PDB file of C-alpha atoms in Angstrom:
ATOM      1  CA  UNK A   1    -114.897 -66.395 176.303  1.00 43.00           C
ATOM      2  CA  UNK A   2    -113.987 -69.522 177.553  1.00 48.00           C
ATOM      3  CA  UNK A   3    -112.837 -69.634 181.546  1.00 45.00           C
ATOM      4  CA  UNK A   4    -108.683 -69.937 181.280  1.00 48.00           C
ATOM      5  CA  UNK A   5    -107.660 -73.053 183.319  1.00 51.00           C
ATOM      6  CA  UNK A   6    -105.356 -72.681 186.788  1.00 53.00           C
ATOM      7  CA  UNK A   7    -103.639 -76.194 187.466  1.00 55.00           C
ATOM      8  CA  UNK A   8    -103.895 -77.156 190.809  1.00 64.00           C
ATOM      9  CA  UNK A   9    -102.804 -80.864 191.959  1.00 73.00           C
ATOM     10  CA  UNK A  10    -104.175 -82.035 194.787  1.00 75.00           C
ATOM     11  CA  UNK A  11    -102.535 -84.746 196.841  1.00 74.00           C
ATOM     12  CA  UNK A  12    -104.917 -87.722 197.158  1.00 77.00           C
ATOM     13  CA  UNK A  13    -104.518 -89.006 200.318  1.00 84.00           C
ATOM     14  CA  UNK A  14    -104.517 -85.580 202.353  1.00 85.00           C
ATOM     15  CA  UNK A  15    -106.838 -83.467 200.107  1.00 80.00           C
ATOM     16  CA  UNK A  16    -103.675 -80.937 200.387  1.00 83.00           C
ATOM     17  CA  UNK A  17    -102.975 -78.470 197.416  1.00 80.00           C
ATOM     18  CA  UNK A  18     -99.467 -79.076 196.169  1.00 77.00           C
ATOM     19  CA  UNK A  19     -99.212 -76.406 194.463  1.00 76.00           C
ATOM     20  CA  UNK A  20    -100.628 -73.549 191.887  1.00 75.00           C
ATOM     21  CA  UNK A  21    -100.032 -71.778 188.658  1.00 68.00           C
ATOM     22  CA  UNK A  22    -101.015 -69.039 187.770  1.00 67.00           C
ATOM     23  CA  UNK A  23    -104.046 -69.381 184.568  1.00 62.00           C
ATOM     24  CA  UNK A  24    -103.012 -70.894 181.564  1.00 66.00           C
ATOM     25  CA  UNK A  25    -103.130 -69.218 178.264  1.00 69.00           C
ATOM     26  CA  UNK A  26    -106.132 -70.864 175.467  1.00 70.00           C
ATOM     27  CA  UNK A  27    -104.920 -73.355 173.838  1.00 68.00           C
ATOM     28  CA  UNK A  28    -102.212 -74.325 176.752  1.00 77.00           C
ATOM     29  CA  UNK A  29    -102.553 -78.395 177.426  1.00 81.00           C
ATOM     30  CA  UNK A  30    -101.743 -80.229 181.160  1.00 81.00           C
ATOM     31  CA  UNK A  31    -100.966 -83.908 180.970  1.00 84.00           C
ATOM     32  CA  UNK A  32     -99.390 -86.798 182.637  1.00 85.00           C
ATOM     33  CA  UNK A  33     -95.952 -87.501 180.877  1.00 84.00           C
ATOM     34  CA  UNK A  34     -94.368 -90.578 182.869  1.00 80.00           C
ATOM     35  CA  UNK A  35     -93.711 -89.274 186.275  1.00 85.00           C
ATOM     36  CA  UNK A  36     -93.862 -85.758 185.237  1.00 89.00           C
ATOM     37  CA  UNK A  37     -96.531 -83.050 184.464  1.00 88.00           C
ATOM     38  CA  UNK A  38     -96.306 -81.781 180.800  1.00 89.00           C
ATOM     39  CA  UNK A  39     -97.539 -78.440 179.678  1.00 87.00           C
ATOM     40  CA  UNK A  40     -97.492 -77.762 175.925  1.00 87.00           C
ATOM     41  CA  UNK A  41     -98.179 -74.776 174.481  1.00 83.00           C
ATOM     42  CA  UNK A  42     -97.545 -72.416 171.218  1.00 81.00           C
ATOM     43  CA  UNK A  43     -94.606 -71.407 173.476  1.00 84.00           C
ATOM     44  CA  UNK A  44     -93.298 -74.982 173.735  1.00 91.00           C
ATOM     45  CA  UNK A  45     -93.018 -77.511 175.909  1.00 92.00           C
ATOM     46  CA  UNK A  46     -92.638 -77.607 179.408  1.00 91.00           C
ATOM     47  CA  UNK A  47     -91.610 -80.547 182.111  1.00 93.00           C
ATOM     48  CA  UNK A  48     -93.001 -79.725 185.629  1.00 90.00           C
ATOM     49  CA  UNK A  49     -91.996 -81.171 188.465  1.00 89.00           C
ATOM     50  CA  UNK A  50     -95.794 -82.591 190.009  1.00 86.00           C
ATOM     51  CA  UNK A  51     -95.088 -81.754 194.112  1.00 84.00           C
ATOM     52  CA  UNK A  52     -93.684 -78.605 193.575  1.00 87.00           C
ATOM     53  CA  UNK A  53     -94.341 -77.278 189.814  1.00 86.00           C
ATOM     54  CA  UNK A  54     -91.561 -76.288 189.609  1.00 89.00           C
ATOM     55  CA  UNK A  55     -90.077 -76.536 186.007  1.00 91.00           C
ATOM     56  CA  UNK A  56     -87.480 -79.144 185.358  1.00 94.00           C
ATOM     57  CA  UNK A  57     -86.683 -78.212 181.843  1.00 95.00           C
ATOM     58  CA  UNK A  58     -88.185 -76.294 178.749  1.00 94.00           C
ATOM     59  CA  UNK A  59     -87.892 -76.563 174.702  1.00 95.00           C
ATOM     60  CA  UNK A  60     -88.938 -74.361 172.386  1.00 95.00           C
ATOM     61  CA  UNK A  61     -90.455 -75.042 169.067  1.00 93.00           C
ATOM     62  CA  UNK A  62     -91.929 -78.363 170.300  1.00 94.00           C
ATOM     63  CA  UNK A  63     -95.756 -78.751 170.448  1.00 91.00           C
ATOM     64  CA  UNK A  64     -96.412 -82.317 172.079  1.00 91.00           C
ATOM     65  CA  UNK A  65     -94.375 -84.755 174.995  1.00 91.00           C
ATOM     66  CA  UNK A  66     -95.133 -88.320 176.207  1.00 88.00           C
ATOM     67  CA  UNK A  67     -93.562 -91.030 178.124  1.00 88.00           C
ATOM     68  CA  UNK A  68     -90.829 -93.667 175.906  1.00 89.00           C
ATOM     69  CA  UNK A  69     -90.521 -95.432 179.412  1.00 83.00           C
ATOM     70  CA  UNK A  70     -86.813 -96.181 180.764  1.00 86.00           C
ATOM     71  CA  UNK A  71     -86.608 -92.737 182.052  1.00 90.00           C
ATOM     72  CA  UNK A  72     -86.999 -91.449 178.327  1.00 93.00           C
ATOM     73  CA  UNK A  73     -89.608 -89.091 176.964  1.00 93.00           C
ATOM     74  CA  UNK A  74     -90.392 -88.166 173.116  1.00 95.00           C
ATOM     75  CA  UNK A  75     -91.046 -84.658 171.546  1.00 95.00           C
ATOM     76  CA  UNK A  76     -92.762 -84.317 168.707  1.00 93.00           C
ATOM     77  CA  UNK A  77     -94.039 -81.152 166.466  1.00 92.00           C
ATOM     78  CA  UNK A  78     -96.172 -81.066 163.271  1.00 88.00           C
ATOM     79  CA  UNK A  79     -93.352 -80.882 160.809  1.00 91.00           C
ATOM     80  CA  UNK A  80     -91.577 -84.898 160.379  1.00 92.00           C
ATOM     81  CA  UNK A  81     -88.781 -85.472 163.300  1.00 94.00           C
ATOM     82  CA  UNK A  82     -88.614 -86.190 167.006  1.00 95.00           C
ATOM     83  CA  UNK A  83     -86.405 -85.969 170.123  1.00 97.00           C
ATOM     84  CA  UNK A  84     -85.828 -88.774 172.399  1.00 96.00           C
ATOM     85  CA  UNK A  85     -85.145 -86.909 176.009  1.00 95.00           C
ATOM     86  CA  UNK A  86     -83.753 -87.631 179.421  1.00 95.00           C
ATOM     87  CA  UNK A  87     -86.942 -86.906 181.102  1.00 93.00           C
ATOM     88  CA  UNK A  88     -85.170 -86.372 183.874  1.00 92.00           C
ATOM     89  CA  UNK A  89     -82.944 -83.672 182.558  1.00 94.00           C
ATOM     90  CA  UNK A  90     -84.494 -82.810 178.846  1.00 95.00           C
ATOM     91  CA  UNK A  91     -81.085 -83.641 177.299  1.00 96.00           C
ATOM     92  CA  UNK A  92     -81.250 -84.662 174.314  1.00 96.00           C
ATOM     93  CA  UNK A  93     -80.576 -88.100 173.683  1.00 96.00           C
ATOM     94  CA  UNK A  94     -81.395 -88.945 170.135  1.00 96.00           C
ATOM     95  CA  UNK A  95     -82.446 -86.792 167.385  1.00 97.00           C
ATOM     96  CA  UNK A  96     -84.533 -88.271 163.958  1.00 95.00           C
ATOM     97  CA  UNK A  97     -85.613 -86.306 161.206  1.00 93.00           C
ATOM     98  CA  UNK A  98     -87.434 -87.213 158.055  1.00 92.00           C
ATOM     99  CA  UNK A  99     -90.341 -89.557 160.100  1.00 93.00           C
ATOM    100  CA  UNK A 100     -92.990 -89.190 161.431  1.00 91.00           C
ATOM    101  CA  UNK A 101     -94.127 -90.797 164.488  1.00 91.00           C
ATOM    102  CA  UNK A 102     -97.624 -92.745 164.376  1.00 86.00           C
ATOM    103  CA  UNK A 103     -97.630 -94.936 167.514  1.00 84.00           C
ATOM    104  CA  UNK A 104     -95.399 -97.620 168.874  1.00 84.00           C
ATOM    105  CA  UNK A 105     -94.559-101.292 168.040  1.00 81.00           C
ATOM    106  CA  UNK A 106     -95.217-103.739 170.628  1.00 78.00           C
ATOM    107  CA  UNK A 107     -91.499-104.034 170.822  1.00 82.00           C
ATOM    108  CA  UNK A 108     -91.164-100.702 172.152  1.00 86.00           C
ATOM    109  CA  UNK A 109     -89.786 -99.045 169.130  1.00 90.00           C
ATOM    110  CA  UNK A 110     -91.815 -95.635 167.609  1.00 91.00           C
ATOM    111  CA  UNK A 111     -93.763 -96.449 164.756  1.00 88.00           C
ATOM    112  CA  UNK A 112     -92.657 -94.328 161.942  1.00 90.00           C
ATOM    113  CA  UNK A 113     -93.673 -92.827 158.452  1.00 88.00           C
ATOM    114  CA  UNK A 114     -91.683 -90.973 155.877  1.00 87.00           C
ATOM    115  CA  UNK A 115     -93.875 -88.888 153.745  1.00 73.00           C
ATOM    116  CA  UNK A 116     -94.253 -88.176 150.671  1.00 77.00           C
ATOM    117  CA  UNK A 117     -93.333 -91.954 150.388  1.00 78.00           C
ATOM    118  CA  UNK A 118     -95.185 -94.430 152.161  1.00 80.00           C
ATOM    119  CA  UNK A 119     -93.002 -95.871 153.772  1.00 86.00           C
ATOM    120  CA  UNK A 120     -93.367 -97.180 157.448  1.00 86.00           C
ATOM    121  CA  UNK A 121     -90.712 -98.454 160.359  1.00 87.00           C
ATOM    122  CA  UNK A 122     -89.526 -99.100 163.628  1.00 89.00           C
ATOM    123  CA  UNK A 123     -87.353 -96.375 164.952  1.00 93.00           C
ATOM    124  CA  UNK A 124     -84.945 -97.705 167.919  1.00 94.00           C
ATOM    125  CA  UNK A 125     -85.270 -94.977 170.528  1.00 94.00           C
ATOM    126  CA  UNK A 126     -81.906 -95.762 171.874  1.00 93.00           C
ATOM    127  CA  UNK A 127     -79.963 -95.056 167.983  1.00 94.00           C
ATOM    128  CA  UNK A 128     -82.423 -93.845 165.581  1.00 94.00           C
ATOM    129  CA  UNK A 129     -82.115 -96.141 163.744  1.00 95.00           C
ATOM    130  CA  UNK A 130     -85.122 -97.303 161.436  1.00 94.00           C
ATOM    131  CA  UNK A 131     -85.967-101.210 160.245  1.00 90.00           C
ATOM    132  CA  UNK A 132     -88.130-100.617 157.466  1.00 89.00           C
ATOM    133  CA  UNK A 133     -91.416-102.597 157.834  1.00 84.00           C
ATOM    134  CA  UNK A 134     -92.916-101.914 154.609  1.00 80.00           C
ATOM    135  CA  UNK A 135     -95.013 -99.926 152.424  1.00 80.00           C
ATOM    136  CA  UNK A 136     -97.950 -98.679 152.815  1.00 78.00           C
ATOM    137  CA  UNK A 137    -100.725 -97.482 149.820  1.00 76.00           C
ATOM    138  CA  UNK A 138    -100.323 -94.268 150.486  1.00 78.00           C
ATOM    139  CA  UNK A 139     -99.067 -92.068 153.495  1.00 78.00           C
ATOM    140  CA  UNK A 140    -100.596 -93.524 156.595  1.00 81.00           C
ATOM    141  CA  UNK A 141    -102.079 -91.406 159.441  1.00 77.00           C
ATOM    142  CA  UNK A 142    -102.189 -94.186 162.314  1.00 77.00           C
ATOM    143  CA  UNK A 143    -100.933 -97.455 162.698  1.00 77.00           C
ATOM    144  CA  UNK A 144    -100.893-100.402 164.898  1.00 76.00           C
ATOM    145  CA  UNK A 145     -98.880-103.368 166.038  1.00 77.00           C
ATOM    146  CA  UNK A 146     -98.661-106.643 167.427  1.00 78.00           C
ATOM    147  CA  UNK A 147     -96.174-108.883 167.826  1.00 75.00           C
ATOM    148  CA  UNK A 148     -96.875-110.548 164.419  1.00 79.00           C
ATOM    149  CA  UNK A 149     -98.782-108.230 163.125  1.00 78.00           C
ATOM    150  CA  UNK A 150     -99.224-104.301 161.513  1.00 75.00           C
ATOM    151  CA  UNK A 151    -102.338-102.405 160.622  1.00 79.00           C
ATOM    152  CA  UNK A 152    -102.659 -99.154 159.469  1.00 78.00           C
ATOM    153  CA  UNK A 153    -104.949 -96.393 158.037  1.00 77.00           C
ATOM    154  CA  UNK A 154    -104.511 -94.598 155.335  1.00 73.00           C
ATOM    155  CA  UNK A 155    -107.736 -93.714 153.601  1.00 72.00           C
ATOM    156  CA  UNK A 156    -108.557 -97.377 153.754  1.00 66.00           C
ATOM    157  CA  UNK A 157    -107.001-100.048 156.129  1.00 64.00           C
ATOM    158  CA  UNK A 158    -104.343-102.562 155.544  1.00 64.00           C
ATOM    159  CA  UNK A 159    -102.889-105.470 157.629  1.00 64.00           C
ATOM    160  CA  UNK A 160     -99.841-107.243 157.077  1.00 61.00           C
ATOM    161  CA  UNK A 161     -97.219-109.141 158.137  1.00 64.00           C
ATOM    162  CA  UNK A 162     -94.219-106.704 158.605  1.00 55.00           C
ATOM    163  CA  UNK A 163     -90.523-108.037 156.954  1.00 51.00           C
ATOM    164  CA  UNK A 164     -88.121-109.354 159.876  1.00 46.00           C
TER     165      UNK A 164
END
């Protein structure tokens, strides 16, 4: 049996401990998320404040955060659909259902698919609003952008120059 993990962040000039928790569960994750630490679990998520850990704010039925920038964080789970939060607070800012989110464009917008069709976009964090790009072979599992330029894998890879 694996040995359960105990967070403990240490602050790097002193050597201090900040502060502990008791172990995590299997299967609990610790991450960076913007200027917050993350803890995601079958439980949910979890924003932690990183000099006290003390939590900020908690969601239910969400398996993964990350950082949007702008004070914004996303929330994602395995079924299509997303929250854009107030990191700060965990409000809610913008809800989107239907896509699925497979990276970021290099304009800052969430890289979206909407499955069964292959369809991929650039959802506006800020609206939810969605530009279609264009259209994939099939379903895509990961894509990438440039300014100019899209590339994306789904069972083979394509490149293209996404529709303005």
């Amino acid at each position: 049996m694996p040995a359960r993990r105990c967070p403990r962040p240490f602050d790097l000039t002193t050597g201090r401990q900040l502060w502990q928790h008791p172990a995590e569960p299997d299967g609990v994750q610790l991450q960076w998320c913007g200027g917050l630490v993350c803890r995601t679990g079958a439980d949910g998520v979890t924003a932690l404040d990183p000099d006290t850990g003390g939590v900020r704010w908690r969601l239910a039925g969400w398996t993964a955060l990350g950082p949007l920038g702008d004070g914004r964080m996303l929330a994602t789970r395995s079924t299509p659909g997303g929250l854009v939060l107030d990191a700060a607070t965990g409000r809610v800012d913008v809800r989107f259902d239907g896509w699925s989110v497979l990276g970021s464009t290099a304009a800052g917008d969430l890289l979206v698919t909407a499955a069964p069709t292959p369809l991929i976009g650039a959802l506006d964090p800020a609206t939810g609003a969605v530009h279609v790009l264009g259209r994939a072979a099939s379903p895509p599992t990961q894509c990438i952008t440039t300014a100019t330029l899209m590339a994306c894998w789904s069972g083979r890879v394509s490149i293209w120059t996404p529709a303005a």
